[in-house]
């Protein structure tokens, strides 16, 4: 058996014109052990500390402690195609302050994840992911939400120069502990990329995004509770060598 240990750290800041600005410090400890030739068993601990600030409400600190056990297995279908499955489950502990009393507030909730990926052909693949956890909707509400997320992704080559990628994502959440309300969000992305030559690609993409807020009481001022947005992007991507020439 082969054991692998991993540590990651991250610092991030988000600014939204003073409406829901946040600073986050996070760290992750991961231990995995290979079982046989195709499977691994691991445990992960994830810590994050976030401070959300708003001009209309007191600052809201939030600390998350996530502990999970994961199992992954892969199977080679052909020399060029593979299938992989992973499952995991654990618990999340949240420490924050109450929006009504401004006193300490703590609660815990189950967490989990499941992932499936398969190579349909040598260059086309499909992936399905599920995750359950706790998060804050940046710029929308100061409350933390227990969320369930499902995403489907796929893509592959179109001939020798083209590449097509598509994804759909659905998220639903309910305000944790003393919060009120639920929300749903939907995202769909379709992107086509085509190589014009060795150093330049052209790209076109379409994105659909929508969210629905139902009974959420602590939303940012002026925010609509229902939104549908469509976006189209076109552009060019350039590739240049660090030194030398093509």
Coordinates of C-alpha atoms in Angstrom, one line a residue:
X1 CA 0.0 0.0 0.0
X2 CA 1.1 3.6 -0.8
X3 CA 0.2 6.4 1.6
X4 CA 0.0 10.0 0.5
X5 CA -0.3 13.1 2.7
X6 CA -1.3 16.5 1.6
X7 CA -1.6 20.0 3.1
X8 CA -3.1 23.0 1.4
X9 CA -3.6 26.6 2.5
X10 CA -5.5 29.5 0.9
X11 CA -6.3 33.2 1.6
X12 CA -9.0 35.0 -0.3
X13 CA -10.7 38.3 -0.3
X14 CA -13.9 39.3 -2.0
X15 CA -15.0 42.9 -2.5
X16 CA -18.6 44.0 -3.5
X17 CA -18.6 47.8 -3.0
X18 CA -19.0 47.3 0.8
X19 CA -22.0 45.1 0.4
X20 CA -21.0 41.7 1.7
X21 CA -17.2 42.0 1.5
X22 CA -15.5 38.9 2.9
X23 CA -12.1 37.6 3.9
X24 CA -11.4 33.9 4.1
X25 CA -8.5 31.8 5.4
X26 CA -8.7 28.1 4.8
X27 CA -6.5 25.0 5.2
X28 CA -6.8 21.3 4.3
X29 CA -5.2 18.2 5.5
X30 CA -5.6 15.1 3.4
X31 CA -4.4 11.5 3.9
X32 CA -4.9 8.8 1.3
X33 CA -3.9 5.1 1.2
X34 CA -3.8 3.0 -1.8
X35 CA -5.7 -0.3 -1.5
X36 CA -4.8 -2.8 -4.2
X37 CA -4.2 -1.4 -7.7
X38 CA -7.3 0.6 -8.4
X39 CA -8.8 1.9 -5.2
X40 CA -7.9 4.4 -2.4
X41 CA -9.2 5.1 1.0
X42 CA -8.7 8.5 2.6
X43 CA -9.7 11.0 5.2
X44 CA -9.8 14.8 4.9
X45 CA -10.1 17.7 7.4
X46 CA -10.9 21.1 6.0
X47 CA -10.9 24.3 8.1
X48 CA -12.1 27.7 6.9
X49 CA -12.5 31.0 8.7
X50 CA -14.6 33.8 7.0
X51 CA -15.4 37.3 8.1
X52 CA -18.4 38.8 6.1
X53 CA -18.9 42.6 6.5
X54 CA -21.9 44.7 5.6
X55 CA -22.6 48.4 6.2
X56 CA -26.2 47.5 7.3
X57 CA -25.4 44.8 9.8
X58 CA -22.7 43.7 12.2
X59 CA -19.7 41.7 10.9
X60 CA -20.5 38.0 10.7
X61 CA -17.5 35.7 11.5
X62 CA -17.9 32.0 10.5
X63 CA -15.7 29.0 11.1
X64 CA -16.2 25.7 9.4
X65 CA -14.7 22.4 10.5
X66 CA -15.2 19.6 7.9
X67 CA -14.2 16.0 8.5
X68 CA -14.9 13.3 5.9
X69 CA -13.9 9.8 4.9
X70 CA -13.5 9.1 1.2
X71 CA -13.3 5.9 -1.0
X72 CA -12.4 6.0 -4.7
X73 CA -12.1 3.2 -7.3
X74 CA -11.2 3.2 -10.9
X75 CA -11.6 0.6 -13.7
X76 CA -9.9 0.5 -17.1
X77 CA -12.5 -0.3 -19.7
X78 CA -10.1 -0.3 -22.7
X79 CA -6.4 0.8 -23.1
X80 CA -7.7 4.3 -23.8
X81 CA -10.9 4.5 -21.7
X82 CA -11.4 4.5 -17.9
X83 CA -14.2 4.8 -15.4
X84 CA -13.8 6.2 -11.9
X85 CA -16.2 6.4 -8.9
X86 CA -15.6 8.1 -5.5
X87 CA -17.9 8.4 -2.5
X88 CA -17.4 10.3 0.8
X89 CA -19.3 11.3 3.9
X90 CA -18.7 13.1 7.1
X91 CA -19.9 16.1 9.1
X92 CA -19.6 19.9 9.2
X93 CA -19.4 22.0 12.3
X94 CA -20.3 25.7 12.0
X95 CA -19.4 28.4 14.6
X96 CA -20.8 31.8 13.9
X97 CA -23.0 34.5 15.6
X98 CA -26.7 34.8 15.7
X99 CA -28.3 37.5 13.4
X100 CA -31.0 38.2 16.0
X101 CA -29.2 38.1 19.4
X102 CA -25.6 38.6 18.1
X103 CA -24.6 35.8 20.5
X104 CA -22.5 32.7 19.7
X105 CA -24.3 30.2 17.4
X106 CA -23.1 26.7 16.6
X107 CA -24.6 23.8 14.7
X108 CA -23.5 20.7 12.8
X109 CA -24.9 19.0 9.7
X110 CA -24.0 15.9 7.6
X111 CA -21.8 16.4 4.6
X112 CA -21.0 14.2 1.6
X113 CA -19.9 13.9 -1.9
X114 CA -20.1 11.4 -4.9
X115 CA -18.3 11.6 -8.2
X116 CA -18.6 9.5 -11.4
X117 CA -16.5 9.9 -14.5
X118 CA -16.3 7.8 -17.6
X119 CA -14.4 8.1 -20.9
X120 CA -17.0 7.6 -23.6
X121 CA -14.3 7.5 -26.3
X122 CA -10.6 8.2 -26.5
X123 CA -11.3 12.0 -26.5
X124 CA -14.9 12.4 -25.1
X125 CA -15.8 12.1 -21.4
X126 CA -18.7 12.6 -19.1
X127 CA -18.7 13.4 -15.3
X128 CA -21.5 13.6 -12.7
X129 CA -20.8 15.1 -9.3
X130 CA -22.8 15.6 -6.1
X131 CA -21.8 17.5 -3.0
X132 CA -23.5 18.5 0.3
X133 CA -22.0 21.1 2.6
X134 CA -22.3 24.6 4.1
X135 CA -21.6 27.9 2.3
X136 CA -22.5 31.6 2.1
X137 CA -23.9 33.1 -1.0
X138 CA -21.5 36.0 -1.6
X139 CA -23.2 39.3 -2.1
X140 CA -26.7 37.9 -1.4
X141 CA -27.1 37.0 2.3
X142 CA -25.0 37.0 5.5
X143 CA -26.6 33.7 6.5
X144 CA -24.9 30.4 5.9
X145 CA -26.8 27.8 3.9
X146 CA -26.7 24.0 4.0
X147 CA -26.5 23.2 0.3
X148 CA -26.9 20.3 -2.1
X149 CA -25.2 20.6 -5.5
X150 CA -25.5 18.4 -8.6
X151 CA -23.4 19.0 -11.7
X152 CA -23.1 17.2 -15.1
X153 CA -20.1 17.9 -17.3
X154 CA -19.1 16.6 -20.7
X155 CA -16.9 17.4 -23.6
X156 CA -14.4 16.2 -26.2
X157 CA -12.6 16.9 -29.5
X158 CA -14.3 17.9 -32.7
X159 CA -11.9 16.7 -35.3
X160 CA -8.2 17.7 -35.0
X161 CA -8.8 21.4 -34.2
X162 CA -12.1 21.8 -32.4
X163 CA -13.1 21.2 -28.8
X164 CA -16.6 21.2 -27.3
X165 CA -17.5 21.4 -23.6
X166 CA -20.8 21.7 -21.8
X167 CA -21.9 21.7 -18.2
X168 CA -25.1 22.1 -16.2
X169 CA -25.3 22.8 -12.4
X170 CA -28.1 22.8 -9.9
X171 CA -27.8 24.0 -6.3
X172 CA -30.5 24.1 -3.6
X173 CA -30.0 25.3 -0.1
X174 CA -31.7 26.2 3.2
X175 CA -30.6 28.7 5.8
X176 CA -28.8 26.9 8.6
X177 CA -29.8 26.9 12.3
X178 CA -31.9 30.0 13.0
X179 CA -31.9 31.4 9.4
X180 CA -35.1 31.5 7.3
X181 CA -35.7 30.6 3.7
X182 CA -34.3 28.6 0.8
X183 CA -32.7 29.2 -2.5
X184 CA -32.1 27.5 -5.8
X185 CA -29.6 28.3 -8.6
X186 CA -29.1 26.9 -12.1
X187 CA -26.2 27.3 -14.4
X188 CA -25.6 26.0 -17.9
X189 CA -22.5 26.6 -20.1
X190 CA -21.8 25.6 -23.7
X191 CA -18.3 26.4 -25.1
X192 CA -16.8 25.8 -28.5
X193 CA -13.1 26.3 -29.1
X194 CA -11.3 26.0 -32.5
X195 CA -7.6 26.2 -33.3
X196 CA -6.8 28.7 -36.1
X197 CA -3.1 27.9 -36.1
X198 CA -0.5 26.6 -33.7
X199 CA -0.5 29.8 -31.5
X200 CA -4.1 31.1 -31.7
X201 CA -7.6 29.7 -30.9
X202 CA -11.0 31.3 -31.4
X203 CA -13.7 30.7 -28.7
X204 CA -17.4 31.2 -28.3
X205 CA -19.5 30.4 -25.3
X206 CA -23.1 30.7 -24.0
X207 CA -23.9 30.9 -20.3
X208 CA -27.3 30.8 -18.6
X209 CA -27.6 31.6 -14.9
X210 CA -30.7 31.8 -12.7
X211 CA -31.5 31.9 -9.0
X212 CA -34.6 31.9 -6.9
X213 CA -34.7 33.2 -3.2
X214 CA -37.7 31.9 -1.3
X215 CA -38.4 33.5 2.1
X216 CA -34.7 34.5 2.7
X217 CA -34.9 37.4 5.3
X218 CA -31.3 38.6 5.4
X219 CA -30.7 39.5 1.8
X220 CA -28.7 42.4 0.5
X221 CA -30.7 45.7 0.0
X222 CA -32.0 46.1 -3.6
X223 CA -31.4 42.5 -4.5
X224 CA -34.1 40.9 -6.6
X225 CA -35.4 37.5 -5.4
X226 CA -35.6 36.0 -8.9
X227 CA -33.0 36.4 -11.7
X228 CA -32.5 35.0 -15.2
X229 CA -29.3 35.9 -17.0
X230 CA -28.0 35.0 -20.5
X231 CA -24.5 35.8 -21.6
X232 CA -22.6 35.2 -24.9
X233 CA -18.9 35.6 -25.2
X234 CA -16.5 35.4 -28.1
X235 CA -12.7 35.8 -28.0
X236 CA -9.3 34.7 -29.0
X237 CA -6.7 32.7 -27.0
X238 CA -3.0 33.1 -27.7
X239 CA -0.2 30.6 -26.9
X240 CA 3.4 31.9 -26.8
X241 CA 6.5 30.0 -25.8
X242 CA 8.4 31.1 -22.8
X243 CA 11.6 30.9 -24.8
X244 CA 12.5 29.8 -28.3
X245 CA 10.0 29.6 -31.1
X246 CA 7.4 27.2 -32.6

